[in-house]
Amino acid sequence: MVSNKVKIGILCMSILSMSGLVITSAFSAIIAAFPGEPISKIQMIATIPSLGALITTLFIGVLATKIPKKILALLGIFAVGLGGLLPIVFHESINALLVCSLIMGIGLGFIATINPMLLSIYFEGEERASLMGKGTAVTSLGAIILMMGGGFLGSQNWSNTYYIFLITILIFFLVMLFLPLDKIEKDFTAEHGGKKMNLMQTMGNLNKYVFLISILAFVMSFIYTVYPTNLSIVVSGKGIGGTSMTGIINAVGTVGGFLAGMNLKYINRAVKDKILGIGFLFLASTFILVLLFDSVFIMLLGAILSGLAMVMIMSTIPYYVSVVVRPFELAIAMSIFTFMNSLGGIISPMVLSWLGISFGNQAFLFAGIASAVIGVVCLAAQLGKRVFANSYQANQTNEAVLTKTEADNFA
């Protein structure tokens, strides 16, 4: 049995997952401090980390096949801390803040890719799925800590917001002390006569469900990004509040996500392999409820459903990736998943604009319909059952049965 220290060492990294959004609470003060800079450029301080994470996914999978994942996790935490703390000193220009955000994003890319790898190495079955849910819950908790803490610290001087990243020092030492040094998986298979495989060979031999599930991650990220980026527009348009009301709705959604993540084990037992389809239907309900009703209560209900959907989908997708690959393929498979997940969020606003879908109500309607269609397709196609039927463990069992049958026939 894996000790609780290992669980703490892995899960504490999730606190930093939403680090890129910390400075958004100080945007009004930053805009006032730099009146000559375009607002769109200042907003890039919060979006550049996604680009850094996307870049990281292009090489982190290869590094993880050659370097212990604990070392890579520590490098990621260090980069987040470096990118988060440097602005305390270097905050005289927006360009400096953008560079720091890029460094932070690179670190977040390390963490986002390595974290599910570590859970897959040390845990199996229901416990792995449950811990991935708790990881999503810790991400929600981390968002609350970072946003509220950063807002409090920066109340007098916006640059003091960055002091919240001193928490990276604590997380660095927790990981260093609690997480054991993992072994590097050998990258060869019996099918290749024990010969070492290169990156392209490994990708070519991946289970097809890795790519299917990763595409689903792209779609989820693409659709879900519509919610936080358009919520304030929808709320304001209904005349039921402004920034403060949007903040309350987001906070309720975050709490809902945290509670769902902590109880994902029981949700899994209730819905079993239908969790992805139901998750997308919950997400569709979020968009439709907020779009159709002007009630604050209904909007809060929608926020809870959004948090529940996020946990159900974004903890299940990496779990599905982990069960369909062989141990030495895990690093490459997780990097593909993380890349597609990051890409979906980055291009979502641009693609919607290109399609002529306006911000606010139209974007919500599009996202609601898309979520409902995907949810129905996942349920009709029995995606969960297909994933487990094509899992690495199932294939191993089938091979063992086949070998025994052949031996009996030979005898």
CSV table of C-alpha atoms in Angstrom, one decimal:
chain,number,residue,atom,x,y,z
A,1,MET,CA,0.0,0.0,0.0
A,2,VAL,CA,1.3,3.4,-1.0
A,3,SER,CA,1.8,5.8,2.0
A,4,ASN,CA,-0.2,8.9,2.6
A,5,LYS,CA,3.0,10.9,2.2
A,6,VAL,CA,3.2,9.9,-1.4
A,7,LYS,CA,-0.4,11.1,-1.9
A,8,ILE,CA,0.3,14.4,-0.3
A,9,GLY,CA,3.5,14.8,-2.4
A,10,ILE,CA,1.5,14.3,-5.6
A,11,LEU,CA,-1.7,16.1,-4.8
A,12,CYS,CA,-0.1,19.2,-3.3
A,13,MET,CA,1.2,20.1,-6.8
A,14,SER,CA,-2.3,20.6,-8.0
A,15,ILE,CA,-2.6,23.7,-5.7
A,16,LEU,CA,-0.5,25.5,-8.3
A,17,SER,CA,-2.6,24.5,-11.4
A,18,MET,CA,-4.5,27.8,-11.6
A,19,SER,CA,-1.5,30.0,-10.9
A,20,GLY,CA,-1.9,31.8,-14.2
A,21,LEU,CA,-5.1,33.4,-13.1
A,22,VAL,CA,-3.8,34.9,-9.8
A,23,ILE,CA,-2.9,38.3,-11.2
A,24,THR,CA,-6.3,38.8,-12.9
A,25,SER,CA,-7.6,40.2,-9.6
A,26,ALA,CA,-5.2,43.1,-10.0
A,27,PHE,CA,-5.9,43.9,-13.6
A,28,SER,CA,-7.7,47.1,-12.9
A,29,ALA,CA,-4.7,48.4,-10.9
A,30,ILE,CA,-2.3,47.3,-13.5
A,31,ILE,CA,-4.3,49.0,-16.2
A,32,ALA,CA,-4.2,52.2,-14.1
A,33,ALA,CA,-0.4,51.8,-13.6
A,34,PHE,CA,0.3,51.4,-17.3
A,35,PRO,CA,-2.1,53.8,-19.1
A,36,GLY,CA,-0.1,53.7,-22.3
A,37,GLU,CA,-0.3,49.9,-22.7
A,38,PRO,CA,-3.2,48.3,-24.6
A,39,ILE,CA,-5.6,46.5,-22.3
A,40,SER,CA,-5.4,43.4,-24.5
A,41,LYS,CA,-1.6,43.3,-23.9
A,42,ILE,CA,-2.2,43.5,-20.1
A,43,GLN,CA,-4.7,40.7,-20.3
A,44,MET,CA,-2.1,38.5,-22.0
A,45,ILE,CA,-0.4,38.3,-18.5
A,46,ALA,CA,-3.1,35.7,-17.7
A,47,THR,CA,-3.1,33.9,-21.0
A,48,ILE,CA,0.6,33.6,-21.8
A,49,PRO,CA,0.9,30.8,-19.1
A,50,SER,CA,-1.3,28.6,-21.3
A,51,LEU,CA,1.1,29.2,-24.2
A,52,GLY,CA,4.1,28.2,-22.0
A,53,ALA,CA,2.3,25.1,-20.9
A,54,LEU,CA,1.5,24.2,-24.5
A,55,ILE,CA,5.2,24.6,-25.5
A,56,THR,CA,6.2,22.4,-22.6
A,57,THR,CA,4.0,19.5,-23.7
A,58,LEU,CA,6.0,19.2,-26.9
A,59,PHE,CA,9.1,17.9,-25.1
A,60,ILE,CA,8.0,16.9,-21.6
A,61,GLY,CA,6.9,13.4,-22.7
A,62,VAL,CA,10.4,12.6,-24.1
A,63,LEU,CA,12.1,14.0,-21.0
A,64,ALA,CA,9.9,11.8,-18.8
A,65,THR,CA,11.2,8.7,-20.5
A,66,LYS,CA,14.8,9.7,-19.6
A,67,ILE,CA,14.6,11.6,-16.3
A,68,PRO,CA,12.8,10.6,-13.1
A,69,LYS,CA,9.4,12.3,-12.9
A,70,LYS,CA,10.1,13.5,-9.4
A,71,ILE,CA,12.9,15.6,-10.8
A,72,LEU,CA,10.7,17.0,-13.5
A,73,ALA,CA,8.0,17.8,-11.0
A,74,LEU,CA,10.5,19.7,-8.9
A,75,LEU,CA,11.7,21.6,-12.0
A,76,GLY,CA,8.1,22.5,-12.7
A,77,ILE,CA,7.4,23.8,-9.2
A,78,PHE,CA,10.7,25.8,-9.3
A,79,ALA,CA,9.7,27.4,-12.7
A,80,VAL,CA,6.3,28.4,-11.3
A,81,GLY,CA,7.9,29.9,-8.2
A,82,LEU,CA,10.5,31.7,-10.3
A,83,GLY,CA,7.9,33.2,-12.7
A,84,GLY,CA,5.6,34.1,-9.8
A,85,LEU,CA,8.2,35.7,-7.5
A,86,LEU,CA,10.4,37.6,-10.0
A,87,PRO,CA,7.6,40.3,-10.6
A,88,ILE,CA,8.0,41.4,-7.0
A,89,VAL,CA,11.2,42.9,-8.1
A,90,PHE,CA,10.8,43.3,-11.9
A,91,HIS,CA,7.4,44.9,-12.4
A,92,GLU,CA,8.3,48.2,-14.1
A,93,SER,CA,7.2,47.0,-17.6
A,94,ILE,CA,4.4,44.8,-19.0
A,95,ASN,CA,7.0,43.0,-21.1
A,96,ALA,CA,8.8,41.9,-18.0
A,97,LEU,CA,5.6,40.6,-16.5
A,98,LEU,CA,4.8,38.7,-19.8
A,99,VAL,CA,8.2,37.0,-19.7
A,100,CYS,CA,7.6,36.0,-16.1
A,101,SER,CA,4.2,34.6,-17.0
A,102,LEU,CA,5.8,32.5,-19.8
A,103,ILE,CA,8.3,31.0,-17.3
A,104,MET,CA,5.4,30.2,-15.0
A,105,GLY,CA,3.5,28.6,-17.8
A,106,ILE,CA,6.4,26.3,-18.7
A,107,GLY,CA,6.4,25.2,-15.0
A,108,LEU,CA,2.7,24.6,-15.1
A,109,GLY,CA,3.1,22.5,-18.2
A,110,PHE,CA,5.6,20.3,-16.3
A,111,ILE,CA,3.1,19.9,-13.4
A,112,ALA,CA,0.0,19.3,-15.6
A,113,THR,CA,1.8,16.5,-17.5
A,114,ILE,CA,3.8,14.9,-14.7
A,115,ASN,CA,1.0,14.8,-12.1
A,116,PRO,CA,-1.3,12.3,-13.8
A,117,MET,CA,1.8,10.2,-14.7
A,118,LEU,CA,2.8,9.9,-11.0
A,119,LEU,CA,-0.8,9.0,-10.0
A,120,SER,CA,-0.7,6.3,-12.7
A,121,ILE,CA,2.6,4.9,-11.5
A,122,TYR,CA,1.8,4.6,-7.8
A,123,PHE,CA,-2.0,3.8,-7.9
A,124,GLU,CA,-4.3,1.4,-9.6
A,125,GLY,CA,-8.0,1.0,-10.4
A,126,GLU,CA,-10.6,2.8,-8.3
A,127,GLU,CA,-8.0,4.4,-6.1
A,128,ARG,CA,-6.2,6.0,-9.1
A,129,ALA,CA,-9.5,7.3,-10.4
A,130,SER,CA,-10.5,8.6,-7.0
A,131,LEU,CA,-7.2,10.4,-6.5
A,132,MET,CA,-7.4,12.0,-9.9
A,133,GLY,CA,-10.8,13.4,-8.8
A,134,LYS,CA,-9.2,14.6,-5.6
A,135,GLY,CA,-6.5,16.2,-7.6
A,136,THR,CA,-9.1,18.2,-9.5
A,137,ALA,CA,-10.6,19.1,-6.1
A,138,VAL,CA,-7.3,20.3,-4.8
A,139,THR,CA,-7.0,22.4,-8.0
A,140,SER,CA,-10.3,24.1,-7.1
A,141,LEU,CA,-9.1,24.6,-3.5
A,142,GLY,CA,-5.8,26.0,-4.8
A,143,ALA,CA,-7.6,28.5,-7.0
A,144,ILE,CA,-9.5,29.8,-3.9
A,145,ILE,CA,-6.3,30.0,-1.9
A,146,LEU,CA,-4.3,31.7,-4.6
A,147,MET,CA,-7.0,34.1,-5.8
A,148,MET,CA,-8.1,35.2,-2.3
A,149,GLY,CA,-4.6,35.3,-0.9
A,150,GLY,CA,-3.2,37.2,-3.9
A,151,GLY,CA,-6.1,39.7,-3.7
A,152,PHE,CA,-5.6,40.3,0.0
A,153,LEU,CA,-1.8,40.8,-0.4
A,154,GLY,CA,-2.2,43.1,-3.4
A,155,SER,CA,-5.0,45.3,-1.9
A,156,GLN,CA,-2.6,48.1,-1.2
A,157,ASN,CA,0.0,47.6,-4.0
A,158,TRP,CA,-0.8,45.4,-7.0
A,159,SER,CA,2.7,44.0,-7.3
A,160,ASN,CA,2.4,42.5,-3.8
A,161,THR,CA,-0.1,40.1,-5.3
A,162,TYR,CA,2.9,38.0,-6.4
A,163,TYR,CA,3.9,37.3,-2.8
A,164,ILE,CA,1.3,34.5,-2.8
A,165,PHE,CA,3.8,32.5,-4.8
A,166,LEU,CA,6.0,32.0,-1.7
A,167,ILE,CA,3.7,29.0,-1.3
A,168,THR,CA,5.8,27.3,-4.1
A,169,ILE,CA,8.6,27.0,-1.6
A,170,LEU,CA,6.5,24.9,0.8
A,171,ILE,CA,5.2,22.8,-2.1
A,172,PHE,CA,8.7,22.2,-3.4
A,173,PHE,CA,9.9,20.8,-0.1
A,174,LEU,CA,6.8,18.7,0.4
A,175,VAL,CA,7.4,17.0,-3.0
A,176,MET,CA,11.1,16.7,-2.3
A,177,LEU,CA,10.5,15.1,1.1
A,178,PHE,CA,7.4,13.0,0.5
A,179,LEU,CA,7.7,11.8,-3.1
A,180,PRO,CA,10.1,8.8,-3.7
A,181,LEU,CA,12.4,8.8,-6.7
A,182,ASP,CA,10.6,6.9,-9.5
A,183,LYS,CA,12.3,4.5,-11.9
A,184,ILE,CA,12.5,5.1,-15.7
A,185,GLU,CA,10.4,2.6,-17.6
A,186,LYS,CA,12.3,0.7,-20.3
A,187,ASP,CA,11.1,1.7,-23.8
A,188,PHE,CA,10.9,-1.6,-25.6
A,189,THR,CA,8.4,-4.4,-26.2
A,190,ALA,CA,8.4,-8.0,-27.1
A,191,GLU,CA,6.9,-7.1,-30.4
A,192,HIS,CA,10.1,-5.3,-31.3
A,193,GLY,CA,12.4,-8.1,-30.2
A,194,GLY,CA,13.5,-6.1,-27.1
A,195,LYS,CA,14.9,-3.3,-29.3
A,196,LYS,CA,14.7,0.2,-28.1
A,197,MET,CA,11.9,2.3,-29.7
A,198,ASN,CA,12.2,5.9,-30.8
A,199,LEU,CA,9.5,8.6,-30.2
A,200,MET,CA,7.8,8.0,-33.6
A,201,GLN,CA,7.7,4.3,-33.1
A,202,THR,CA,6.2,4.7,-29.6
A,203,MET,CA,3.5,7.1,-30.9
A,204,GLY,CA,2.7,4.8,-33.8
A,205,ASN,CA,2.1,1.9,-31.4
A,206,LEU,CA,-0.1,3.8,-29.0
A,207,ASN,CA,-3.6,2.5,-28.4
A,208,LYS,CA,-6.0,4.4,-30.8
A,209,TYR,CA,-8.0,5.4,-27.7
A,210,VAL,CA,-5.2,7.6,-26.5
A,211,PHE,CA,-5.8,9.9,-29.5
A,212,LEU,CA,-9.6,9.6,-29.3
A,213,ILE,CA,-9.6,10.5,-25.6
A,214,SER,CA,-7.1,13.3,-26.2
A,215,ILE,CA,-9.4,14.8,-28.9
A,216,LEU,CA,-12.2,14.6,-26.3
A,217,ALA,CA,-9.9,16.6,-23.9
A,218,PHE,CA,-9.4,19.2,-26.7
A,219,VAL,CA,-13.2,19.5,-27.2
A,220,MET,CA,-13.9,19.7,-23.5
A,221,SER,CA,-11.3,22.5,-23.0
A,222,PHE,CA,-12.6,24.3,-26.1
A,223,ILE,CA,-16.2,24.2,-24.8
A,224,TYR,CA,-15.5,24.8,-21.1
A,225,THR,CA,-13.4,27.9,-21.9
A,226,VAL,CA,-16.6,29.6,-23.1
A,227,TYR,CA,-18.0,29.5,-19.6
A,228,PRO,CA,-15.5,31.7,-17.6
A,229,THR,CA,-14.7,34.0,-20.6
A,230,ASN,CA,-18.4,34.8,-21.3
A,231,LEU,CA,-20.1,34.5,-17.9
A,232,SER,CA,-19.6,38.1,-16.9
A,233,ILE,CA,-21.1,39.3,-20.3
A,234,VAL,CA,-24.2,37.1,-19.8
A,235,VAL,CA,-24.7,38.1,-16.2
A,236,SER,CA,-24.3,41.8,-17.0
A,237,GLY,CA,-26.6,41.5,-20.0
A,238,LYS,CA,-29.4,40.1,-17.7
A,239,GLY,CA,-29.0,43.1,-15.4
A,240,ILE,CA,-28.7,41.0,-12.3
A,241,GLY,CA,-25.2,42.1,-11.3
A,242,GLY,CA,-21.7,42.9,-12.4
A,243,THR,CA,-18.2,41.8,-11.5
A,244,SER,CA,-19.1,41.0,-7.9
A,245,MET,CA,-22.0,38.7,-8.9
A,246,THR,CA,-19.8,37.0,-11.4
A,247,GLY,CA,-17.2,36.4,-8.7
A,248,ILE,CA,-19.8,34.9,-6.4
A,249,ILE,CA,-21.1,32.6,-9.2
A,250,ASN,CA,-17.5,31.5,-10.0
A,251,ALA,CA,-16.7,30.9,-6.3
A,252,VAL,CA,-19.8,28.7,-5.9
A,253,GLY,CA,-18.8,26.7,-9.0
A,254,THR,CA,-15.3,26.2,-7.5
A,255,VAL,CA,-16.7,25.0,-4.2
A,256,GLY,CA,-19.0,22.6,-6.1
A,257,GLY,CA,-16.0,21.3,-8.1
A,258,PHE,CA,-14.1,20.8,-4.8
A,259,LEU,CA,-16.9,18.8,-3.2
A,260,ALA,CA,-17.4,16.7,-6.3
A,261,GLY,CA,-13.7,15.9,-6.6
A,262,MET,CA,-13.5,14.8,-3.0
A,263,ASN,CA,-16.4,12.4,-3.6
A,264,LEU,CA,-15.6,11.3,-7.1
A,265,LYS,CA,-15.2,7.7,-5.9
A,266,TYR,CA,-18.9,7.5,-5.1
A,267,ILE,CA,-19.9,9.3,-8.3
A,268,ASN,CA,-18.0,6.7,-10.2
A,269,ARG,CA,-19.7,3.9,-8.4
A,270,ALA,CA,-23.1,5.4,-9.2
A,271,VAL,CA,-22.7,6.2,-12.9
A,272,LYS,CA,-19.9,3.7,-13.7
A,273,ASP,CA,-18.6,3.9,-17.3
A,274,LYS,CA,-21.2,6.5,-18.3
A,275,ILE,CA,-19.4,9.3,-16.4
A,276,LEU,CA,-18.1,11.2,-19.4
A,277,GLY,CA,-21.4,11.3,-21.2
A,278,ILE,CA,-23.2,12.4,-18.0
A,279,GLY,CA,-20.5,15.0,-17.4
A,280,PHE,CA,-21.0,16.6,-20.8
A,281,LEU,CA,-24.8,16.6,-20.2
A,282,PHE,CA,-24.3,18.4,-16.9
A,283,LEU,CA,-22.1,20.9,-18.7
A,284,ALA,CA,-24.8,21.4,-21.3
A,285,SER,CA,-27.3,22.0,-18.5
A,286,THR,CA,-25.0,24.7,-17.1
A,287,PHE,CA,-25.0,26.7,-20.4
A,288,ILE,CA,-28.7,26.3,-21.0
A,289,LEU,CA,-29.8,27.1,-17.5
A,290,VAL,CA,-27.7,30.3,-17.3
A,291,LEU,CA,-28.9,31.3,-20.8
A,292,LEU,CA,-32.6,30.8,-20.3
A,293,PHE,CA,-33.2,32.0,-16.7
A,294,ASP,CA,-32.6,35.4,-15.1
A,295,SER,CA,-32.6,33.9,-11.5
A,296,VAL,CA,-29.5,34.2,-9.4
A,297,PHE,CA,-30.4,30.9,-7.8
A,298,ILE,CA,-30.5,29.1,-11.2
A,299,MET,CA,-27.2,30.7,-12.1
A,300,LEU,CA,-25.7,29.4,-8.9
A,301,LEU,CA,-27.1,25.9,-9.7
A,302,GLY,CA,-25.6,26.2,-13.1
A,303,ALA,CA,-22.2,27.0,-11.5
A,304,ILE,CA,-22.4,23.9,-9.3
A,305,LEU,CA,-23.2,21.8,-12.3
A,306,SER,CA,-20.2,23.3,-14.2
A,307,GLY,CA,-17.9,22.4,-11.3
A,308,LEU,CA,-19.3,18.9,-11.2
A,309,ALA,CA,-19.0,18.5,-14.9
A,310,MET,CA,-15.4,19.7,-14.9
A,311,VAL,CA,-14.4,17.2,-12.2
A,312,MET,CA,-16.3,14.3,-13.8
A,313,ILE,CA,-14.7,14.9,-17.2
A,314,MET,CA,-11.2,16.2,-16.5
A,315,SER,CA,-10.4,13.6,-13.9
A,316,THR,CA,-11.8,10.7,-16.0
A,317,ILE,CA,-10.0,11.6,-19.3
A,318,PRO,CA,-6.4,11.3,-17.9
A,319,TYR,CA,-7.5,8.1,-16.0
A,320,TYR,CA,-8.8,6.6,-19.3
A,321,VAL,CA,-5.5,7.5,-21.0
A,322,SER,CA,-3.6,5.8,-18.2
A,323,VAL,CA,-5.5,2.5,-18.5
A,324,VAL,CA,-5.1,2.0,-22.2
A,325,VAL,CA,-1.3,2.4,-22.4
A,326,ARG,CA,1.7,0.2,-21.5
A,327,PRO,CA,3.9,1.5,-18.7
A,328,PHE,CA,6.7,2.8,-21.0
A,329,GLU,CA,4.1,4.7,-23.2
A,330,LEU,CA,2.6,6.6,-20.3
A,331,ALA,CA,4.9,9.7,-20.6
A,332,ILE,CA,4.2,10.2,-24.3
A,333,ALA,CA,0.5,9.5,-23.9
A,334,MET,CA,0.1,12.0,-21.1
A,335,SER,CA,2.0,14.7,-23.0
A,336,ILE,CA,-0.4,14.2,-26.0
A,337,PHE,CA,-3.4,14.6,-23.6
A,338,THR,CA,-2.0,17.7,-22.0
A,339,PHE,CA,-1.1,19.3,-25.4
A,340,MET,CA,-4.6,18.8,-26.7
A,341,ASN,CA,-6.2,20.0,-23.5
A,342,SER,CA,-4.1,23.2,-23.5
A,343,LEU,CA,-4.6,23.8,-27.3
A,344,GLY,CA,-8.4,23.7,-26.9
A,345,GLY,CA,-8.5,26.4,-24.3
A,346,ILE,CA,-6.1,28.7,-26.2
A,347,ILE,CA,-7.8,28.6,-29.6
A,348,SER,CA,-11.4,28.6,-28.3
A,349,PRO,CA,-12.1,32.4,-28.4
A,350,MET,CA,-10.3,32.8,-31.8
A,351,VAL,CA,-12.2,30.0,-33.4
A,352,LEU,CA,-15.6,31.2,-32.1
A,353,SER,CA,-14.8,34.6,-33.5
A,354,TRP,CA,-13.8,33.1,-36.8
A,355,LEU,CA,-17.1,31.2,-36.9
A,356,GLY,CA,-19.0,34.5,-36.4
A,357,ILE,CA,-20.3,33.4,-33.0
A,358,SER,CA,-20.5,36.5,-30.8
A,359,PHE,CA,-19.5,36.7,-27.2
A,360,GLY,CA,-22.2,36.2,-24.5
A,361,ASN,CA,-25.5,34.5,-25.3
A,362,GLN,CA,-24.5,33.1,-28.7
A,363,ALA,CA,-21.4,31.6,-27.3
A,364,PHE,CA,-23.3,30.0,-24.5
A,365,LEU,CA,-25.9,28.6,-26.9
A,366,PHE,CA,-23.2,27.1,-29.1
A,367,ALA,CA,-21.4,25.5,-26.1
A,368,GLY,CA,-24.7,24.1,-24.7
A,369,ILE,CA,-25.7,22.4,-27.9
A,370,ALA,CA,-22.2,21.1,-28.5
A,371,SER,CA,-21.9,19.7,-25.0
A,372,ALA,CA,-25.3,18.0,-25.3
A,373,VAL,CA,-24.4,16.4,-28.6
A,374,ILE,CA,-21.1,15.1,-27.3
A,375,GLY,CA,-22.7,13.8,-24.2
A,376,VAL,CA,-25.3,11.8,-26.2
A,377,VAL,CA,-22.6,10.5,-28.5
A,378,CYS,CA,-20.5,9.3,-25.6
A,379,LEU,CA,-23.5,7.5,-24.0
A,380,ALA,CA,-24.7,6.0,-27.3
A,381,ALA,CA,-21.2,4.8,-28.3
A,382,GLN,CA,-20.6,3.4,-24.8
A,383,LEU,CA,-17.2,5.0,-24.7
A,384,GLY,CA,-16.4,4.0,-21.2
A,385,LYS,CA,-17.0,0.3,-21.9
A,386,ARG,CA,-15.0,0.5,-25.0
A,387,VAL,CA,-12.0,2.1,-23.2
A,388,PHE,CA,-12.0,-0.6,-20.5
A,389,ALA,CA,-12.4,-3.4,-23.1
A,390,ASN,CA,-9.3,-2.0,-24.8
A,391,SER,CA,-7.3,-1.3,-21.6
A,392,TYR,CA,-3.7,-2.6,-21.2
A,393,GLN,CA,-4.9,-4.9,-18.4
A,394,ALA,CA,-7.7,-6.4,-20.5
A,395,ASN,CA,-5.3,-7.0,-23.3
A,396,GLN,CA,-2.8,-8.7,-20.9
A,397,THR,CA,-5.6,-10.9,-19.7
A,398,ASN,CA,-6.6,-11.8,-23.2
A,399,GLU,CA,-3.1,-12.6,-24.1
A,400,ALA,CA,-2.7,-14.8,-21.1
A,401,VAL,CA,-5.9,-16.7,-21.9
A,402,LEU,CA,-4.8,-17.1,-25.5
A,403,THR,CA,-1.4,-18.4,-24.4
A,404,LYS,CA,-3.0,-21.0,-22.0
A,405,THR,CA,-5.4,-22.2,-24.8
A,406,GLU,CA,-2.5,-22.6,-27.2
A,407,ALA,CA,-0.5,-24.6,-24.6
A,408,ASP,CA,-3.5,-26.8,-23.9
A,409,ASN,CA,-4.0,-27.5,-27.6
A,410,PHE,CA,-0.3,-28.2,-28.0
A,411,ALA,CA,-0.4,-30.7,-25.1
